[in-house]
Coordinates of C-alpha atoms in Angstrom, one line a residue:
Chain A
M1 CA 52.3 -132.6 -122.7
M2 CA 51.6 -129.0 -121.8
A3 CA 52.0 -127.8 -125.4
Q4 CA 49.6 -130.4 -126.6
H5 CA 46.9 -129.9 -123.9
G6 CA 47.6 -126.3 -123.0
D7 CA 43.9 -125.4 -123.4
L8 CA 42.8 -128.1 -121.1
A9 CA 42.5 -127.4 -117.3
V10 CA 41.8 -131.1 -116.6
R11 CA 42.6 -134.1 -118.7
V12 CA 41.8 -137.6 -117.5
R13 CA 42.4 -140.9 -119.4
G14 CA 41.4 -144.4 -118.3
L15 CA 41.1 -143.4 -114.6
R16 CA 40.6 -146.3 -112.3
K17 CA 40.3 -146.5 -108.5
E18 CA 39.9 -149.7 -106.7
Y19 CA 39.1 -150.4 -103.0
G20 CA 39.9 -153.9 -102.1
G21 CA 39.5 -155.1 -105.6
V22 CA 36.2 -153.3 -106.2
A23 CA 36.4 -150.5 -108.8
A24 CA 34.8 -147.3 -107.5
V25 CA 36.0 -145.5 -110.6
D26 CA 36.2 -147.8 -113.6
G27 CA 37.9 -146.2 -116.6
I28 CA 36.9 -142.5 -116.9
D29 CA 38.1 -140.2 -119.7
L30 CA 37.4 -136.5 -119.1
D31 CA 38.4 -133.2 -120.6
V32 CA 37.7 -129.8 -119.0
A33 CA 38.7 -126.8 -121.1
R34 CA 40.2 -123.7 -119.4
G35 CA 37.5 -121.2 -118.5
E36 CA 34.8 -123.9 -118.7
T37 CA 32.3 -124.9 -116.1
F38 CA 31.9 -128.6 -116.1
V39 CA 29.4 -130.5 -114.0
L40 CA 29.7 -134.1 -112.9
L41 CA 26.3 -135.7 -112.2
G42 CA 25.5 -139.1 -110.8
P43 CA 23.9 -141.0 -107.9
N44 CA 25.5 -141.2 -104.5
G45 CA 28.3 -143.8 -104.6
A46 CA 28.7 -143.5 -108.4
G47 CA 32.3 -142.4 -108.1
K48 CA 31.9 -138.6 -108.4
S49 CA 33.6 -137.7 -105.2
T50 CA 36.3 -140.3 -105.6
T51 CA 37.1 -138.9 -109.1
V52 CA 37.1 -135.3 -107.8
E53 CA 39.3 -136.1 -104.9
I54 CA 41.8 -137.8 -107.2
L55 CA 41.9 -134.6 -109.3
E56 CA 42.3 -132.5 -106.1
G57 CA 45.3 -134.6 -105.0
Y58 CA 43.6 -136.0 -102.0
R59 CA 43.5 -139.6 -103.2
S60 CA 45.8 -141.8 -105.1
R61 CA 44.6 -143.7 -108.2
S62 CA 44.9 -147.3 -109.2
A63 CA 45.5 -146.6 -112.9
G64 CA 45.1 -144.0 -115.6
E65 CA 46.5 -140.6 -116.6
V66 CA 45.5 -137.5 -114.8
D67 CA 46.6 -134.0 -115.7
V68 CA 45.3 -131.0 -113.7
L69 CA 46.6 -127.6 -114.7
G70 CA 49.5 -129.4 -116.4
V71 CA 50.5 -131.3 -113.3
D72 CA 49.9 -134.9 -112.1
P73 CA 48.1 -134.4 -108.8
A74 CA 49.9 -137.5 -107.4
H75 CA 53.2 -135.6 -107.6
A76 CA 51.8 -132.2 -106.9
R77 CA 53.7 -129.4 -105.1
L78 CA 52.5 -126.5 -103.0
E79 CA 52.8 -124.1 -106.0
W80 CA 50.2 -126.3 -107.8
K81 CA 47.9 -126.2 -104.8
A82 CA 48.1 -122.4 -104.8
R83 CA 46.4 -122.5 -108.2
L84 CA 43.4 -124.5 -107.0
G85 CA 40.3 -123.6 -104.9
I86 CA 38.5 -126.5 -103.2
V87 CA 35.1 -126.4 -101.6
L88 CA 34.7 -129.7 -99.8
Q89 CA 31.5 -131.6 -99.3
S90 CA 31.2 -130.9 -95.6
S91 CA 32.6 -128.3 -93.3
G92 CA 31.9 -126.7 -89.9
E93 CA 35.4 -126.5 -88.4
A94 CA 37.3 -123.4 -87.2
G95 CA 34.2 -122.0 -85.4
V96 CA 36.2 -119.9 -82.9
Y97 CA 37.5 -117.5 -85.6
T98 CA 35.6 -114.6 -87.1
V99 CA 34.9 -114.6 -90.9
R100 CA 37.5 -111.9 -91.5
E101 CA 40.1 -113.5 -89.3
Q102 CA 39.7 -116.9 -91.1
L103 CA 39.9 -115.3 -94.5
A104 CA 42.8 -113.1 -93.7
H105 CA 44.7 -116.1 -92.4
F106 CA 44.0 -118.2 -95.4
A107 CA 44.8 -115.3 -97.7
S108 CA 48.3 -115.4 -96.3
F109 CA 48.9 -118.9 -97.7
Y110 CA 48.6 -117.7 -101.3
P111 CA 51.0 -115.7 -103.5
R112 CA 48.3 -113.6 -105.3
S113 CA 45.4 -113.6 -102.9
R114 CA 42.3 -111.5 -103.3
D115 CA 41.4 -108.6 -101.1
V116 CA 39.7 -110.1 -98.0
D117 CA 36.9 -107.5 -97.8
E118 CA 36.2 -107.8 -101.5
V119 CA 35.8 -111.6 -101.1
I120 CA 33.6 -111.1 -98.0
A121 CA 31.4 -108.7 -100.1
A122 CA 31.3 -111.2 -103.0
V123 CA 29.8 -113.9 -100.8
G124 CA 27.5 -111.4 -99.1
L125 CA 28.8 -111.7 -95.6
E126 CA 29.7 -108.0 -95.0
E127 CA 27.4 -107.8 -92.0
K128 CA 28.9 -111.1 -90.5
A129 CA 32.6 -110.2 -91.1
T130 CA 33.3 -109.9 -87.4
T131 CA 31.1 -112.8 -86.3
R132 CA 32.6 -116.1 -85.2
I133 CA 32.0 -118.8 -87.9
A134 CA 30.3 -121.1 -85.3
K135 CA 27.6 -118.5 -84.9
L136 CA 26.6 -118.4 -88.6
S137 CA 23.8 -120.4 -90.2
G138 CA 24.6 -123.4 -92.3
G139 CA 24.2 -121.5 -95.5
Q140 CA 26.4 -118.7 -94.3
Q141 CA 29.1 -121.2 -93.2
R142 CA 28.9 -122.6 -96.8
R143 CA 29.6 -119.2 -98.1
V144 CA 32.6 -119.0 -95.9
D145 CA 33.8 -122.3 -97.5
V146 CA 33.4 -120.7 -100.9
A147 CA 35.1 -117.5 -99.8
L148 CA 38.1 -119.6 -98.5
A149 CA 38.3 -121.5 -101.8
I150 CA 38.4 -118.3 -103.9
I151 CA 40.6 -116.2 -101.6
G152 CA 43.7 -117.4 -103.4
R153 CA 42.4 -116.4 -106.9
P154 CA 42.3 -120.0 -108.2
E155 CA 42.6 -120.9 -111.8
L156 CA 40.5 -124.0 -111.2
L157 CA 37.7 -124.2 -108.6
F158 CA 36.3 -127.5 -107.3
L159 CA 32.8 -127.3 -105.9
D160 CA 31.6 -130.5 -104.4
E161 CA 27.9 -130.3 -103.8
P162 CA 28.2 -126.7 -102.8
T163 CA 24.5 -125.8 -102.2
T164 CA 23.3 -128.9 -100.3
G165 CA 21.0 -127.6 -97.5
F166 CA 20.5 -124.1 -99.0
D167 CA 17.2 -122.5 -99.1
P168 CA 16.1 -121.4 -102.6
E169 CA 17.0 -117.8 -102.1
A170 CA 20.5 -118.6 -100.8
R171 CA 21.0 -121.0 -103.8
R172 CA 20.1 -118.2 -106.2
D173 CA 22.6 -115.8 -104.5
F174 CA 25.2 -118.6 -104.7
W175 CA 24.6 -119.1 -108.4
A176 CA 25.1 -115.4 -109.0
L177 CA 28.4 -115.6 -107.1
I178 CA 29.6 -118.5 -109.2
E179 CA 28.5 -116.8 -112.4
G180 CA 30.7 -113.9 -111.4
L181 CA 33.7 -116.2 -111.0
K182 CA 32.9 -117.8 -114.4
A183 CA 32.9 -114.3 -116.0
E184 CA 36.4 -113.7 -114.6
G185 CA 37.5 -116.8 -116.4
T186 CA 37.8 -119.3 -113.5
T187 CA 37.5 -122.9 -114.6
I188 CA 35.0 -124.7 -112.4
L189 CA 34.4 -128.4 -111.8
L190 CA 31.1 -128.8 -110.0
T191 CA 29.3 -131.8 -108.6
T192 CA 25.7 -131.4 -107.6
H193 CA 22.5 -133.3 -107.1
Y194 CA 20.4 -130.3 -108.2
L195 CA 19.8 -130.6 -111.9
E196 CA 18.5 -127.1 -112.1
E197 CA 21.8 -125.9 -110.7
A198 CA 23.7 -127.9 -113.2
A199 CA 21.6 -126.5 -116.1
R200 CA 22.0 -123.0 -114.8
L201 CA 25.8 -123.0 -114.1
A202 CA 27.5 -125.5 -116.3
D203 CA 28.7 -125.3 -119.9
R204 CA 29.2 -129.0 -120.2
G205 CA 28.5 -132.0 -118.1
G206 CA 29.0 -135.7 -117.6
V207 CA 27.0 -138.4 -115.9
I208 CA 28.8 -141.0 -113.8
N209 CA 27.2 -144.2 -112.8
H210 CA 28.8 -147.4 -111.5
G211 CA 32.2 -145.6 -111.8
R212 CA 31.8 -145.0 -115.6
L213 CA 31.0 -141.9 -117.5
I214 CA 27.8 -142.9 -119.3
A215 CA 27.2 -139.5 -121.0
V216 CA 29.2 -136.4 -121.6
G217 CA 28.5 -133.3 -123.6
H218 CA 27.2 -129.7 -123.8
I219 CA 24.8 -129.3 -120.9
N220 CA 21.9 -128.6 -123.3
E221 CA 22.8 -131.6 -125.5
L222 CA 23.5 -134.2 -122.7
G223 CA 21.9 -137.5 -123.6
G224 CA 21.8 -136.7 -127.3
A225 CA 19.1 -135.0 -129.4
E226 CA 16.8 -138.1 -129.1
A227 CA 16.5 -137.6 -125.3
R228 CA 15.3 -134.0 -125.8
V229 CA 12.6 -134.5 -128.4
P230 CA 9.5 -132.6 -127.1
I231 CA 6.4 -134.6 -126.2
V232 CA 2.9 -133.5 -127.0
R233 CA 0.2 -134.9 -124.7
W234 CA -3.5 -134.6 -124.7
K235 CA -6.7 -136.5 -124.0
D236 CA -9.3 -137.4 -126.5
D237 CA -13.1 -137.1 -126.1
D238 CA -13.2 -140.5 -124.4
G239 CA -10.7 -139.4 -121.8
A240 CA -7.9 -141.7 -123.1
R241 CA -4.3 -140.2 -122.8
H242 CA -2.3 -139.7 -126.0
E243 CA 1.4 -138.8 -126.3
R244 CA 3.5 -138.1 -129.3
R245 CA 7.2 -137.3 -129.4
T246 CA 8.0 -134.9 -132.2
A247 CA 10.6 -132.4 -133.2
R248 CA 7.8 -130.1 -134.5
P249 CA 5.3 -129.9 -131.7
A250 CA 3.5 -126.8 -133.1
E251 CA 2.7 -128.6 -136.3
V252 CA 1.3 -131.6 -134.3
V253 CA -0.9 -129.3 -132.2
T254 CA -2.2 -127.6 -135.3
Q255 CA -3.1 -130.9 -136.9
L256 CA -4.8 -132.0 -133.7
V257 CA -6.9 -128.9 -133.5
Q258 CA -8.0 -129.5 -137.1
Q259 CA -8.7 -133.2 -136.5
L260 CA -10.6 -132.7 -133.3
G261 CA -12.4 -129.6 -134.6
G262 CA -11.5 -127.6 -131.4
E263 CA -9.3 -127.4 -128.4
P264 CA -7.6 -130.7 -127.3
A265 CA -8.4 -131.6 -123.7
E266 CA -5.4 -131.1 -121.2
L267 CA -3.0 -130.2 -124.0
E268 CA 0.7 -130.2 -122.9
V269 CA 3.9 -129.6 -124.8
I270 CA 6.8 -130.9 -122.7
R271 CA 10.5 -130.3 -123.4
P272 CA 12.4 -132.9 -121.3
S273 CA 14.4 -131.0 -118.6
L274 CA 17.9 -131.9 -117.7
E275 CA 16.4 -133.8 -114.8
D276 CA 14.3 -135.9 -117.1
V277 CA 17.3 -136.6 -119.4
Y278 CA 19.5 -137.4 -116.4
L279 CA 16.9 -139.8 -114.8
N280 CA 16.5 -141.6 -118.1
L281 CA 20.3 -142.0 -118.6
V282 CA 20.8 -143.3 -115.1
G283 CA 17.8 -145.6 -115.3
A284 CA 18.9 -147.1 -118.6
S285 CA 22.4 -147.6 -117.2
N286 CA 21.1 -149.3 -114.1
A287 CA 18.9 -151.5 -116.2
S288 CA 21.8 -152.7 -118.4
A289 CA 24.3 -153.1 -115.4
A290 CA 24.4 -156.3 -113.4
P291 CA 22.3 -155.8 -110.3
E292 CA 25.3 -155.7 -107.9
A293 CA 25.1 -154.2 -104.4
E294 CA 26.3 -150.6 -104.5
E295 CA 28.7 -149.3 -102.0
E296 CA 29.1 -145.7 -100.9
F297 CA 32.6 -144.5 -101.6
A298 CA 32.0 -140.9 -101.1
Chain B
M1 CA 55.3 -115.8 -97.6
S2 CA 58.1 -118.1 -96.5
T3 CA 57.5 -121.3 -94.7
M4 CA 58.8 -119.7 -91.4
T5 CA 56.8 -116.5 -91.7
L6 CA 53.7 -118.6 -92.4
G7 CA 54.6 -120.7 -89.4
L8 CA 54.6 -117.6 -87.2
A9 CA 51.3 -116.5 -88.7
R10 CA 50.0 -120.0 -87.8
A11 CA 51.3 -119.6 -84.3
R12 CA 49.4 -116.3 -83.7
Y13 CA 46.2 -117.9 -85.2
E14 CA 46.6 -121.1 -83.2
T15 CA 47.2 -119.2 -79.9
K16 CA 44.2 -117.0 -80.5
G17 CA 42.1 -120.2 -81.1
Y18 CA 43.5 -121.9 -78.0
F19 CA 42.4 -119.1 -75.7
R20 CA 38.9 -119.0 -77.3
S21 CA 38.2 -122.6 -76.5
P22 CA 37.0 -122.7 -72.9
D23 CA 37.6 -126.5 -72.5
T24 CA 41.3 -126.3 -73.4
V25 CA 41.8 -123.3 -71.3
F26 CA 40.4 -125.1 -68.3
F27 CA 41.7 -128.7 -68.8
T28 CA 45.1 -127.8 -70.2
F29 CA 45.9 -124.3 -69.2
L30 CA 44.4 -123.8 -65.7
F31 CA 44.4 -127.4 -64.6
P32 CA 47.9 -127.5 -63.0
I33 CA 47.2 -124.2 -61.3
V34 CA 43.9 -125.6 -59.9
M35 CA 45.7 -128.8 -58.8
L36 CA 48.5 -126.9 -57.1
G37 CA 45.8 -125.0 -55.2
I38 CA 43.9 -128.1 -54.2
F39 CA 47.1 -130.0 -53.0
T40 CA 48.4 -127.1 -51.2
A41 CA 45.1 -126.5 -49.4
A42 CA 44.6 -130.2 -48.7
F43 CA 48.0 -131.0 -47.2
S44 CA 49.2 -127.7 -45.7
S45 CA 48.1 -128.8 -42.2
L46 CA 50.8 -131.5 -42.4
G47 CA 53.4 -128.8 -42.1
D48 CA 56.6 -128.4 -44.1
I49 CA 58.1 -131.3 -46.0
R50 CA 61.7 -132.4 -45.2
P51 CA 63.9 -134.8 -47.1
G52 CA 64.7 -136.6 -43.8
P53 CA 64.1 -136.2 -40.0
T54 CA 67.5 -134.8 -39.4
S55 CA 67.7 -132.6 -42.5
A56 CA 68.0 -128.8 -42.2
D57 CA 66.2 -128.4 -45.6
H58 CA 62.5 -127.9 -45.5
V59 CA 59.9 -126.5 -47.9
S60 CA 56.1 -125.8 -47.7
V61 CA 53.6 -128.2 -49.3
G62 CA 53.0 -125.6 -52.1
A63 CA 56.7 -125.4 -52.8
Y64 CA 57.0 -129.2 -52.8
Y65 CA 54.2 -129.6 -55.4
L66 CA 55.3 -126.7 -57.6
P67 CA 57.9 -128.6 -59.7
G68 CA 55.5 -131.4 -60.3
M69 CA 52.8 -129.1 -61.5
L70 CA 55.2 -127.3 -63.8
A71 CA 56.1 -130.7 -65.3
A72 CA 52.5 -131.6 -65.6
G73 CA 51.8 -128.3 -67.3
V74 CA 54.4 -129.0 -69.9
L75 CA 53.0 -132.5 -70.5
L76 CA 49.4 -131.2 -70.7
S77 CA 50.2 -128.3 -73.1
G78 CA 52.2 -130.7 -75.3
V79 CA 51.0 -134.2 -75.3
Q80 CA 47.4 -133.9 -74.1
N81 CA 46.5 -130.7 -75.9
L82 CA 48.2 -131.4 -79.2
A83 CA 47.1 -135.0 -79.5
V84 CA 43.4 -134.1 -78.8
D85 CA 43.6 -131.0 -80.9
I86 CA 45.2 -132.6 -84.0
A87 CA 42.9 -135.7 -83.8
G88 CA 40.0 -133.2 -83.7
E89 CA 41.3 -131.3 -86.7
K90 CA 41.6 -134.5 -88.5
S91 CA 38.1 -135.6 -87.9
D92 CA 36.3 -132.2 -88.4
G93 CA 37.9 -131.6 -91.8
T94 CA 40.3 -128.8 -90.8
L95 CA 43.3 -130.8 -91.9
K96 CA 41.7 -131.8 -95.2
R97 CA 41.0 -128.2 -95.9
L98 CA 44.5 -127.2 -95.1
G99 CA 45.8 -130.0 -97.2
G100 CA 44.1 -128.4 -100.2
T101 CA 45.9 -125.2 -99.7
P102 CA 49.6 -124.3 -100.4
L103 CA 50.3 -124.3 -96.6
S104 CA 53.4 -126.4 -96.0
P105 CA 53.1 -129.1 -93.2
V106 CA 56.3 -127.5 -91.8
S107 CA 54.5 -124.2 -91.3
Y108 CA 51.6 -126.1 -89.7
F109 CA 53.9 -127.8 -87.2
V110 CA 55.9 -124.6 -86.5
G111 CA 52.6 -123.0 -85.7
K112 CA 51.6 -125.9 -83.3
L113 CA 55.0 -125.9 -81.7
C114 CA 55.1 -122.1 -81.2
R115 CA 51.6 -122.3 -79.7
V116 CA 52.6 -124.9 -77.3
F117 CA 55.6 -122.8 -76.3
A118 CA 53.5 -119.6 -76.0
T119 CA 50.8 -121.3 -73.9
G120 CA 53.3 -123.3 -71.9
I121 CA 55.4 -120.2 -71.0
L122 CA 52.3 -118.3 -70.0
Q123 CA 51.1 -121.3 -67.9
A124 CA 54.5 -121.7 -66.2
A125 CA 54.6 -117.9 -65.5
L126 CA 51.1 -118.1 -64.0
L127 CA 52.0 -121.1 -61.9
L128 CA 55.1 -119.4 -60.6
G129 CA 53.2 -116.2 -59.9
V130 CA 50.4 -118.0 -58.1
A131 CA 52.9 -120.1 -56.1
R132 CA 54.9 -117.0 -55.1
F133 CA 52.1 -114.5 -54.4
V134 CA 49.2 -116.7 -53.3
F135 CA 51.0 -119.6 -51.6
G136 CA 54.1 -117.6 -50.5
V137 CA 56.5 -120.1 -52.1
A138 CA 60.0 -118.8 -52.1
L139 CA 61.4 -119.0 -55.6
P140 CA 65.1 -119.8 -56.3
T141 CA 67.4 -116.8 -56.4
E142 CA 70.5 -118.5 -58.0
W143 CA 70.8 -118.2 -61.8
S144 CA 71.9 -121.8 -62.0
A145 CA 68.4 -123.0 -60.8
W146 CA 66.7 -120.9 -63.5
G147 CA 69.1 -122.2 -66.0
T148 CA 68.1 -125.8 -65.1
F149 CA 64.5 -124.8 -65.3
A150 CA 65.0 -123.2 -68.7
W151 CA 66.6 -126.2 -70.4
V152 CA 64.3 -128.8 -68.8
F153 CA 61.3 -126.7 -69.8
V154 CA 62.4 -126.2 -73.4
L155 CA 63.5 -129.8 -73.9
G156 CA 60.4 -131.1 -72.2
T157 CA 58.1 -128.9 -74.2
V158 CA 59.6 -129.9 -77.6
A159 CA 59.5 -133.6 -76.6
S160 CA 55.9 -133.3 -75.3
A161 CA 54.7 -131.5 -78.4
L162 CA 56.2 -134.1 -80.7
L163 CA 54.8 -136.9 -78.7
G164 CA 51.4 -135.2 -78.8
I165 CA 51.6 -135.0 -82.6
A166 CA 52.7 -138.7 -82.7
L167 CA 49.8 -139.7 -80.4
S168 CA 47.3 -137.8 -82.5
A169 CA 47.6 -140.6 -85.1
L170 CA 46.1 -143.1 -82.7
P171 CA 42.5 -142.0 -82.1
R172 CA 39.9 -142.4 -84.9
S173 CA 37.8 -139.4 -84.0
S174 CA 38.0 -136.3 -81.8
R175 CA 35.6 -138.0 -79.3
S176 CA 37.8 -141.0 -78.9
A177 CA 40.9 -138.8 -78.8
T178 CA 40.0 -137.6 -75.3
A179 CA 39.3 -141.2 -74.2
V180 CA 42.6 -142.4 -75.6
V181 CA 44.9 -139.5 -74.5
V182 CA 43.6 -138.4 -71.1
P183 CA 44.0 -141.7 -69.3
I184 CA 47.6 -142.0 -70.6
V185 CA 48.4 -138.6 -69.3
L186 CA 46.6 -139.1 -66.1
V187 CA 48.3 -142.4 -65.2
L188 CA 51.6 -140.9 -66.0
Q189 CA 50.9 -138.0 -63.6
F190 CA 50.1 -140.4 -60.8
I191 CA 53.2 -142.6 -61.2
S192 CA 55.7 -139.9 -62.1
G193 CA 55.6 -137.9 -58.9
V194 CA 53.2 -135.1 -59.9
Y195 CA 50.3 -135.8 -57.6
L196 CA 51.9 -138.4 -55.3
Q197 CA 55.3 -137.9 -53.7
F198 CA 57.6 -139.9 -56.0
S199 CA 59.8 -141.0 -53.0
V200 CA 56.9 -142.9 -51.4
L201 CA 56.0 -144.9 -54.5
P202 CA 57.0 -148.6 -54.6
A203 CA 60.2 -149.3 -56.5
W204 CA 58.4 -151.1 -59.3
M205 CA 56.3 -148.1 -59.9
Q206 CA 59.3 -145.8 -59.9
N207 CA 61.0 -148.1 -62.4
L208 CA 57.9 -148.2 -64.6
A209 CA 57.7 -144.4 -64.5
S210 CA 61.4 -144.1 -65.4
A211 CA 60.6 -145.5 -68.8
F212 CA 58.4 -142.4 -69.6
P213 CA 59.4 -138.8 -70.0
L214 CA 57.2 -137.2 -67.3
K215 CA 59.2 -138.7 -64.4
W216 CA 62.4 -137.1 -65.8
L217 CA 60.7 -133.9 -66.5
A218 CA 59.4 -133.7 -62.9
Q219 CA 62.8 -134.7 -61.6
G220 CA 64.5 -131.9 -63.6
M221 CA 62.0 -129.4 -62.2
R222 CA 62.6 -130.6 -58.6
A223 CA 66.3 -130.1 -59.2
A224 CA 65.6 -126.5 -60.2
F225 CA 63.2 -125.6 -57.5
L226 CA 63.9 -127.8 -54.4
P227 CA 66.8 -127.2 -52.0
D228 CA 69.7 -129.5 -52.7
G229 CA 69.1 -131.7 -49.7
F230 CA 66.0 -133.0 -51.3
K231 CA 68.1 -135.0 -53.8
A232 CA 68.4 -137.6 -51.1
L233 CA 64.7 -138.4 -51.8
E234 CA 65.3 -139.2 -55.5
Q235 CA 65.4 -142.8 -56.5
H236 CA 69.2 -142.9 -56.8
G237 CA 69.9 -140.2 -54.3
G238 CA 70.8 -137.5 -56.8
W239 CA 69.2 -135.2 -59.3
E240 CA 70.8 -137.1 -62.3
L241 CA 70.4 -134.2 -64.7
G242 CA 72.4 -136.0 -67.3
W243 CA 69.8 -138.8 -67.3
V244 CA 67.0 -136.2 -67.4
A245 CA 68.5 -134.7 -70.5
L246 CA 69.1 -138.1 -72.1
W247 CA 65.6 -139.5 -71.5
L248 CA 64.0 -136.3 -72.7
V249 CA 66.1 -136.3 -75.9
A250 CA 65.3 -139.9 -76.4
W251 CA 61.5 -139.3 -76.2
L252 CA 61.9 -136.2 -78.4
I253 CA 63.5 -138.4 -81.1
V254 CA 60.8 -141.0 -80.7
G255 CA 58.1 -138.3 -81.1
L256 CA 59.9 -136.8 -84.1
V257 CA 60.2 -140.1 -85.9
V258 CA 56.7 -141.3 -85.2
S259 CA 55.2 -137.9 -86.2
R260 CA 57.2 -137.9 -89.4
L261 CA 56.0 -141.4 -90.3
T262 CA 52.4 -141.1 -89.3
F263 CA 51.3 -137.6 -90.1
R264 CA 48.9 -137.1 -93.1
W265 CA 46.7 -134.2 -94.0
I266 CA 44.0 -136.8 -94.6
R267 CA 43.8 -140.6 -94.2
R268 CA 44.6 -141.5 -97.7
D269 CA 42.3 -144.1 -99.2
A270 CA 40.1 -144.2 -96.1

């Protein structure tokens, strides 16, 4: 298995997780290559966190094959955990320790841990190193979470909604930190509700809805070429809106200028963002699914 | 690092955290000392306590309450503190985070156990110091008394710690932990001869208390610290150290088995 999938950090086939007969995860196949940053997108309750927690070894599965760094998480040992870094969705504990104490303590769990002060610098908390964690702001505590997850020099880093509640500046700093880890070759599995974040950080991504992976691919190709055809919009002399989807927007605009004999009113050329693509994908999936009551499994 | 070295690293970390939490320091660490002060001050006007009107043995109120407070300290440091602490770590995500690291659960528990020992020994030392130098209690001079104290303390502490770990599985949140654990511990202290003189309790209450470890812990402590004549006040007229050991070992095993069966880093499939 290792020889065959040696270039994969994560390999999932037919993953199912049921709670009381209801499938929270309903047959997911997923590959994440080593060194890749993969983002899982999807509405709350879609099955993202359940999937990630199965990969992290926190939850058991009902069916399917899961291989994370060559190991089945259901039978994982401590040596396997030493190769992972996990940033959980929520945090806030251990407030009575200082940033440096907490990191130094966690560093002692790992065989090849990073230098504590280097990690503190990497997350930009040099000035808070001797401050108790309870006294930090929410964004700073989140950086401690990331610092704790990378202190053991993980091969695979799980980031579950890492920047929820960040201000824009903190989010940009955080992205720079993650880009640094990517550059070092860390494989990253990210979940987020911020599509801009996904577009910025991820190489590939998948969209989960109703426990199924409804789209997967390169982050710039998610949803297929059709979903990304640019749109040209303008108003004619009577004020009526016109819209044309075209792969050659410049040509359309040139023709328009010729036809109208001048500048088209309120001219726009729109390239669908990841957010537009995502919303279309989820909307289409919801429309085709039976209108069942959704449950929050996160 | 080896499991044991990591356990000791956990012990240092845990002990530091313990003394940085004002509520545990007061309600677990200082509580028996405060109670010893209150009882000694409240009842000292009654004069010395004797096992019987004709007995030559007599001790001050402070000296009489000291063994019970030592036993209560062991119970608080183990059962109350660990049960509330671990339930809290479960609900605030500490355990989930640790469960995602290569920390062995064995190291985690070695850390907890060592912390209970460290804080328990400090607490007992402080209690003995306050009793001796503030309330003028004469402490035993024979080695055998200290030997009894040592084994009762060690056995009681391990049993209490394991029972605390076992009890931590019961509450669903850190808030309900206090509500679940404190009443149990408090009732035990009242019926087991910590706050109330055990010999004046009705027989049914004495029998009920005998099913729980605190009664035996307190009895063992009385055996170590009270003059021999006081054994006449015990339920069966003797210190019964064999039964003390047996009951503490039995509860230790109960704690071990229940902890082993119920402990999880996270509630799987919750």
